[in-house]
Coordinates of C-alpha atoms and ligand atoms in Angstrom, one line a residue:
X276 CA 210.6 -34.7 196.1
X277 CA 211.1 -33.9 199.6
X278 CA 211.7 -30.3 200.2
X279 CA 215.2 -29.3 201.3
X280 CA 216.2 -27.8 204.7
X281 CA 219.2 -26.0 206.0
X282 CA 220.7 -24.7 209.0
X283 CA 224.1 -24.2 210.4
X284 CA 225.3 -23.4 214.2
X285 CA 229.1 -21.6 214.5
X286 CA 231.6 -23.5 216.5
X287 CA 232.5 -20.5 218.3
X288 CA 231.6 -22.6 221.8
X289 CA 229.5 -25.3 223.3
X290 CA 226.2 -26.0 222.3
X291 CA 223.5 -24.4 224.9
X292 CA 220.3 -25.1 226.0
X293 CA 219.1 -21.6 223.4
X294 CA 220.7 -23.5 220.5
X295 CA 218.8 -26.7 221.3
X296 CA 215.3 -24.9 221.4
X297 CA 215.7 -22.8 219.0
X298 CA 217.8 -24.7 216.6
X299 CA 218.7 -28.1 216.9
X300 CA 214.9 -29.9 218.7
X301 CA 213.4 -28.0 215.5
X302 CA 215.9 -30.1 212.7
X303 CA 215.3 -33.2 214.4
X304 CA 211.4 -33.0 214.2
X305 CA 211.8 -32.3 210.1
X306 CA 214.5 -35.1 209.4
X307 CA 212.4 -38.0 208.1
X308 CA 210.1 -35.8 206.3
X309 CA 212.4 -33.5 204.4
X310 CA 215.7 -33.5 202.6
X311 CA 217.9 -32.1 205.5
X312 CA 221.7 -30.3 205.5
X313 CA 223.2 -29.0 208.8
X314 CA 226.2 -27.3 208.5
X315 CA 228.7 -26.4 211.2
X316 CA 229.4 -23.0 209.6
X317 CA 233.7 -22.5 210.9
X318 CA 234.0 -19.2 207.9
X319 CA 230.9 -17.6 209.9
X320 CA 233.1 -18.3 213.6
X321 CA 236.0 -16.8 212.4
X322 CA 234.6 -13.0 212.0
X323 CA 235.1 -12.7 216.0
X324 CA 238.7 -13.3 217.6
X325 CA 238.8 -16.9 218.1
X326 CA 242.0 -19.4 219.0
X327 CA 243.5 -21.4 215.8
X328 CA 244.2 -24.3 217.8
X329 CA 241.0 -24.9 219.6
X330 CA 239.1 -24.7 216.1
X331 CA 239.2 -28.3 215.4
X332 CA 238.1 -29.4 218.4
X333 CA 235.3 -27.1 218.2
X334 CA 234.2 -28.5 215.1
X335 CA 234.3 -31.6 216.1
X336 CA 232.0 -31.2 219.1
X337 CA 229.8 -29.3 217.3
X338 CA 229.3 -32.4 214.9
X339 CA 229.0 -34.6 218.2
X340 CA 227.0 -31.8 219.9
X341 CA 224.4 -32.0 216.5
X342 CA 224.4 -35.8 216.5
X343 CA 224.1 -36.4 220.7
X344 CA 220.7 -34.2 220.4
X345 CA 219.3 -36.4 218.0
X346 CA 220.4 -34.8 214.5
X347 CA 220.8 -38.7 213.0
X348 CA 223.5 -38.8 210.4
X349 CA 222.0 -41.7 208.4
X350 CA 219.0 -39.7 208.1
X351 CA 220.4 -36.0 206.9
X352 CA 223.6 -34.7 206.1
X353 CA 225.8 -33.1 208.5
X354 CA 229.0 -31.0 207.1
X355 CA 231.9 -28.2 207.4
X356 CA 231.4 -25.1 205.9
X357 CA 235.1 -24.7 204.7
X358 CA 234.8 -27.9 203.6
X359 CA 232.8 -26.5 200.5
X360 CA 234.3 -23.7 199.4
X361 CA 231.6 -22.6 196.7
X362 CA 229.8 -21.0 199.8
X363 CA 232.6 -18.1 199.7
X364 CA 232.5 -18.0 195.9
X365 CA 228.6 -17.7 196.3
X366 CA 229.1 -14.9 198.8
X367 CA 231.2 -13.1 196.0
X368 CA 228.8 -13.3 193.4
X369 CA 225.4 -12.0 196.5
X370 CA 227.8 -9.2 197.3
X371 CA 227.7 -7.3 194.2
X372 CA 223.3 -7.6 194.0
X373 CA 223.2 -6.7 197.9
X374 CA 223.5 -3.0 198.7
X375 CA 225.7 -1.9 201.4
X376 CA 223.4 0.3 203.6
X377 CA 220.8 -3.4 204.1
X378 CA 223.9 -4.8 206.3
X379 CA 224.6 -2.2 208.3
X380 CA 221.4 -2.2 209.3
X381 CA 221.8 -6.1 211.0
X382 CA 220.9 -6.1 214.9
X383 CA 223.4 -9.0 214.7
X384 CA 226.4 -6.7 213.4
X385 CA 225.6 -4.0 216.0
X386 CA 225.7 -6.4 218.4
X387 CA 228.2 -8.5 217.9
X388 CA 230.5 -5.1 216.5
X389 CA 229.6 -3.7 220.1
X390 CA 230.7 -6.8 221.6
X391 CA 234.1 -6.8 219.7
X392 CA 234.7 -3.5 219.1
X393 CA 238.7 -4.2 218.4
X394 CA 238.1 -5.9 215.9
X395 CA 234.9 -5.1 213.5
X396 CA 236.3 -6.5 210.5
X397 CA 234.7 -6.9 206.7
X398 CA 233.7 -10.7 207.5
X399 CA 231.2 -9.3 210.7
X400 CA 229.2 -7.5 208.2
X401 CA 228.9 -10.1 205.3
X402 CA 228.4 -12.5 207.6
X403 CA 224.4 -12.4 206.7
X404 CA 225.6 -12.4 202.8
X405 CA 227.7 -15.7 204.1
X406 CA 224.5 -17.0 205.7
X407 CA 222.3 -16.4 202.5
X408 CA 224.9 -18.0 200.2
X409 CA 225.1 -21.4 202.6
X410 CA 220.8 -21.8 202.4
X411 CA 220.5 -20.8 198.4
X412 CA 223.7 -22.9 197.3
X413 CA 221.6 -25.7 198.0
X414 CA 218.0 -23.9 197.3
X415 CA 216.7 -24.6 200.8
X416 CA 213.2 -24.2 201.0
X417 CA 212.8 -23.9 204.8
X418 CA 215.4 -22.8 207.5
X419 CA 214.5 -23.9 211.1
X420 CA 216.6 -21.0 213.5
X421 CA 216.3 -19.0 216.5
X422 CA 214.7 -16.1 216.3
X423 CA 217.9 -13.8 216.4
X424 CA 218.5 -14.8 212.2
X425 CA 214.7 -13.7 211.0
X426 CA 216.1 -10.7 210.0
X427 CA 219.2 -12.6 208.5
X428 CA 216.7 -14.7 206.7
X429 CA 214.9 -11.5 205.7
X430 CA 217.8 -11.0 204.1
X431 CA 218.4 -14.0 202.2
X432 CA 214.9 -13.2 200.5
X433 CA 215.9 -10.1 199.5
X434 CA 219.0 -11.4 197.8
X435 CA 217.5 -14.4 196.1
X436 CA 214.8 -12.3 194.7
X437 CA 217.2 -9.3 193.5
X438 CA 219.4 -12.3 192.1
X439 CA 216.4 -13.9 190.1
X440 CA 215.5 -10.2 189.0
X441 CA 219.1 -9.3 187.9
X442 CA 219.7 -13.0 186.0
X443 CA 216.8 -15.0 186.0
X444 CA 215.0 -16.9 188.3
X445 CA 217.8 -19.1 190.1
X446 CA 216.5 -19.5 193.8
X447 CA 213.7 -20.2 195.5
X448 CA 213.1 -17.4 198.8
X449 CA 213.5 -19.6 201.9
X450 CA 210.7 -19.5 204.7
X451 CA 212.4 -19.1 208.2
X452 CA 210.9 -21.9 210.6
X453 CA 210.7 -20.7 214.2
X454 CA 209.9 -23.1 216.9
X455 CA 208.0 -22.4 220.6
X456 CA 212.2 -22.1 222.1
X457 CA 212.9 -19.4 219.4
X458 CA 214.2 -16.8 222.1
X459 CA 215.9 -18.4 224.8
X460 CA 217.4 -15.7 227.1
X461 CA 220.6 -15.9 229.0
X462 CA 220.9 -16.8 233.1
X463 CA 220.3 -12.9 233.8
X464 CA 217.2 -12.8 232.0
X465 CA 218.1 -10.1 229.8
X466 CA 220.1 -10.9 226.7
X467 CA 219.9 -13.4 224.4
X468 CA 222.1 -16.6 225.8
X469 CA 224.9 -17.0 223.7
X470 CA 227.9 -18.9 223.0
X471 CA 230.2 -15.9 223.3
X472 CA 229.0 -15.1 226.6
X473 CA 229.0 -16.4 229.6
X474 CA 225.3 -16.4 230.6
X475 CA 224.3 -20.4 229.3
X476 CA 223.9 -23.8 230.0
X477 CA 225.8 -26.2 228.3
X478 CA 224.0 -29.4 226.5
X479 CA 226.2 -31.5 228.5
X480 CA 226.0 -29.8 231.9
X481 CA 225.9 -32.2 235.1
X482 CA 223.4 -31.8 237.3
X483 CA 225.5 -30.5 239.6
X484 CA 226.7 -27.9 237.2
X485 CA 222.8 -27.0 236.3
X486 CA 221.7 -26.3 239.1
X487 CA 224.9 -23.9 240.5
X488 CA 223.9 -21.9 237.2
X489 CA 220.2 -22.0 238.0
X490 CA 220.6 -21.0 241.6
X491 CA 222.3 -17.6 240.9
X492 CA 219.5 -17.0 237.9
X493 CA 217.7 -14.0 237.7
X494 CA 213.8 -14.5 238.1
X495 CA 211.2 -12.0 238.3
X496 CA 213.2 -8.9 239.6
X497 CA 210.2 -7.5 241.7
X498 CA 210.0 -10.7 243.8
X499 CA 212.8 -9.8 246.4
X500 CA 211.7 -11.6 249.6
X501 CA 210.3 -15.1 249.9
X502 CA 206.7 -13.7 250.7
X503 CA 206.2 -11.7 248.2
X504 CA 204.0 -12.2 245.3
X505 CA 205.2 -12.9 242.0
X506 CA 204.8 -12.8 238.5
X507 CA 206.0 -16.0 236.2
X508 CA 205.4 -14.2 233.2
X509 CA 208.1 -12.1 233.3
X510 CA 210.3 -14.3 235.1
X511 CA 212.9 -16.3 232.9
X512 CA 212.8 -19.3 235.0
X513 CA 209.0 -19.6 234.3
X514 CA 209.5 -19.4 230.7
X515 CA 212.4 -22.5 230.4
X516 CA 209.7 -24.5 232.5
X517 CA 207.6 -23.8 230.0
X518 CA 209.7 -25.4 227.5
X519 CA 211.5 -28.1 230.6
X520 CA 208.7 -28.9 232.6
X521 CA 205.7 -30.8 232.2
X522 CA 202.1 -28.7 232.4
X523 CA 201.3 -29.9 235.6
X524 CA 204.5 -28.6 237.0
X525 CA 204.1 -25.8 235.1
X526 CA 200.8 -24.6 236.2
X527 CA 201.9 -25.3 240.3
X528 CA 205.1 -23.6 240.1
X529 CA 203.2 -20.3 238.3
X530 CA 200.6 -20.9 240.9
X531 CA 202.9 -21.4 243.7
X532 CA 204.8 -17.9 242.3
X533 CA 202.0 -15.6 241.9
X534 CA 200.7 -16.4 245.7
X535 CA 204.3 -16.5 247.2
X536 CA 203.3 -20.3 248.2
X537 CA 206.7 -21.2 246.7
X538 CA 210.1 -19.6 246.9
X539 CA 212.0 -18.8 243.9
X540 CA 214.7 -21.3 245.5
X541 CA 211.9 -24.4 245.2
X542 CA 210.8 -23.2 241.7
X543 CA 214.4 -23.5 240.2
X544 CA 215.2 -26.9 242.2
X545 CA 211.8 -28.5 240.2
X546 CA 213.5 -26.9 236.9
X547 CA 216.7 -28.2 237.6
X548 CA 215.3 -31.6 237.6
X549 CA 213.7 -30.9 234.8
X550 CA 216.6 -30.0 233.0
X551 CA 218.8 -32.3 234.3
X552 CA 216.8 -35.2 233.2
X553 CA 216.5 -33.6 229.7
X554 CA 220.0 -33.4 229.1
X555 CA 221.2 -36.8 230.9
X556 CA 220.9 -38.5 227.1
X557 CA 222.2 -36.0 225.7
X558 CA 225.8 -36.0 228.1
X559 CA 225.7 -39.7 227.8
X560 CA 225.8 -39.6 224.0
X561 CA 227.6 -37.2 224.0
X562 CA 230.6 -38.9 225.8
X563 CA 230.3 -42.1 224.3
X564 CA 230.4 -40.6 220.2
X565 CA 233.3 -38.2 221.4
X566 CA 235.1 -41.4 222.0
X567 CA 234.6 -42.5 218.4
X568 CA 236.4 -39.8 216.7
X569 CA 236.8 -42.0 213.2
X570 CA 232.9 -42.2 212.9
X571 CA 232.2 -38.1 213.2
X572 CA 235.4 -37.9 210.9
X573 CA 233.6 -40.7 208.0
X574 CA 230.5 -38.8 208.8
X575 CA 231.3 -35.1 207.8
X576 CA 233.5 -36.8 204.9
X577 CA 230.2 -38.1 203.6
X578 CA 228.5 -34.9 204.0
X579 CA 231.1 -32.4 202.4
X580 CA 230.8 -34.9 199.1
X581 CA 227.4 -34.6 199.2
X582 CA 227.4 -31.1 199.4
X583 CA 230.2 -30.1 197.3
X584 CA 228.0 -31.6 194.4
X585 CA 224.9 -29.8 194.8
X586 CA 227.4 -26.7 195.5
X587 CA 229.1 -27.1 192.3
X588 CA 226.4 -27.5 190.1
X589 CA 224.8 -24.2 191.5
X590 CA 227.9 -22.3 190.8
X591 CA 227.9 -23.3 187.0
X592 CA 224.3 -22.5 186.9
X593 CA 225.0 -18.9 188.6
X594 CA 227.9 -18.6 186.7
X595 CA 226.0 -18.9 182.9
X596 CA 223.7 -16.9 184.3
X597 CA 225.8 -13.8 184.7
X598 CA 227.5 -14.5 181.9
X599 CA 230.8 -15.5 183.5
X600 CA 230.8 -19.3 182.2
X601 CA 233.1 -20.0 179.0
Ligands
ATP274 P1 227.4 -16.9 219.2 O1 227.4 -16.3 220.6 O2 228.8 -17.3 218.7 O3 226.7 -16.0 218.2 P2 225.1 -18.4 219.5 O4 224.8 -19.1 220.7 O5 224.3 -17.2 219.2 O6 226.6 -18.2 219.3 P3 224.8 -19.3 216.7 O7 225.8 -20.2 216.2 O8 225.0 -17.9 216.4 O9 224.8 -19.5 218.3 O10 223.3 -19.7 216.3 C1 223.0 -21.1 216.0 C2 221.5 -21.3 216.1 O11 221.0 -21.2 217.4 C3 220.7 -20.2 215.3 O12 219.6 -20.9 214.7 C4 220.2 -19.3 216.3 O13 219.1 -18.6 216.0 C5 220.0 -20.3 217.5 N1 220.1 -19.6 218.8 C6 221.2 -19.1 219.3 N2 221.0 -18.5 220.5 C7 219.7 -18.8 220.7 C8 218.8 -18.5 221.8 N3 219.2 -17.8 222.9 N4 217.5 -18.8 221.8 C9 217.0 -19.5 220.7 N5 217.8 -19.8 219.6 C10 219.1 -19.5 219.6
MG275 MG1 224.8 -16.1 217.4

């Protein structure tokens, strides 16, 4: 038996480089070996305002987004949240084992409560309960994120062992897998990049459009004229060529930093390339399977059927278990 994996990404925006490292390049080295799920999680993208009409077209290039990067639907299933609703019945059930004080102790709901304080609603702090339900529905074993959901994951633990403690044991406590793109930080260098805010670069960026970004990045803030010295390890471009570029340019660009023999200018242009060359496949694919709406649409059919059945026969088992099956 191959052991099951889950993730999900919220189509609350376009996939970013941060979602690619951290996320997406991490499911595509376990499909093959492993029983993979990846979910486009819509209930966790309503908890923040969002537009009604653009959600559908979110989803769906999400699903494109997933499959352009190399997420192969023939080789793991790929799915809507909403489209299996036992994830919300699942949350129901979590709630009442989860004490309150645990979620309001989430970076993610200070955040992201900071970041829309109009409108903190109930669904921004059981989004983690949300996030557990979705991985032990199906009793994923490992869950390959970024390195903002460890404590989310921490989480999901916690609520599959107070579960199997209250009722008997029911789920298994997933591991978290973190890859070397786990933090990716936005084009100032500071916070984390994100969907919901405008400091990223898009999977399907030209390389026009990369490099504009790049060139306005923040790198190593001490390094203000051309001759000075700098220091790649705290510079943000440094650590994306780390992840872009290959180790020769690496080690000539941290070299050419830290004795000012190249300009922060040069270092980004090499990254850009970098990049750029990265992502071409990825646009490419990307416009051609946007083009071929009926496919996604048979695809994430496929996958909701798949899932609702392993769904289902969780929430009978859950349900005998706290005594609320007939
Ligand atoms: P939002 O701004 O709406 O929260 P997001 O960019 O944070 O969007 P999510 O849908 O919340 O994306 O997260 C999807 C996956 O991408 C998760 O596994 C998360 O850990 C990962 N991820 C998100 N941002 C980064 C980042 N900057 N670096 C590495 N991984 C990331
Ligand atoms: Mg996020």
């Amino acid at each position: 038996m191959k052991k099951r994996v889950f993730s999900g990404i919220q189509p609350s925006g376009i996939l970013h480089i941060g979602n690619y490292l951290g996320a997406i390049r991490n499911w595509v080295s376990l499909i093959g070996d492993h029983d993979c799920i990846f979910c486009i999680v819509d209930m966790h993208a309503i908890t923040v305002p969002y537009e009604p009409r653009e959600m559908q077209a979110r989803i769906f290039d999400t699903a494109v987004g997933y499959i352009s990067c190399g997420v192969d639907p023939e080789k793991c299933t790929i799915f809507v949240q909403s489209d299996v609703p036992e994830h919300t019945e699942l949350t129901w059930y979590f709630n009442t084992v989860i004490p309150m004080a645990y979620l309001e102790r989430m970076t993610q709901f200070k955040d992201k409560a900071e970041q829309f304080h109009e409108n903190i609603n109930m669904g921004l702090l059981d989004y983690p309960v949300l996030q557990a339900a979705d991985i032990l529905i199906y009793k994923a074993e490992l869950v390959p994120v970024g390195e903002d959901q460890a404590q989310h994951l921490e989480l999901a633990r916690d609520i599959a062992r107070k579960f199997n403690n209250l009722y008997g044991r029911t789920f298994p406590e997933p591991t978290t897998h973190l890859g070397a793109g786990a933090r990716i930080l936005g084009l100032d260098g500071q916070a984390k990049m994100s969907k919901t805010m405008n400091n990223y670069i898009a999977i399907t960026e030209t390389p026009e459009q990369i490099w504009k970004k790049l060139s306005v990045a923040v790198t190593d803030p001490s390094r203000k004229r051309r001759t000075d010295r700098g220091n790649p390890e705290v510079c943000n471009i440094y650590s994306l060529h780390k992840l872009f570029s290959n180790e020769e340019q690496c080690s000539s660009v941290g070299e050419g930093c830290r004795t000012a023999g190249i300009g922060c200018i040069e270092c980004k242009k090499i990254l850009s390339e970098a990049l750029a060359s990265e992502l071409a496949p990825i646009r490419e694919r990307f416009e051609q399977l946007t083009n071929n709406r009926a496919e996604i649409y048979r695809t994430l059919d496929e996958g909701a059927k798949r899932c609702r059945k392993i769904a289902q026969a969780t929430i009978r088992e859950v349900k005998e278990k706290m005594g609320l099956l007939r």
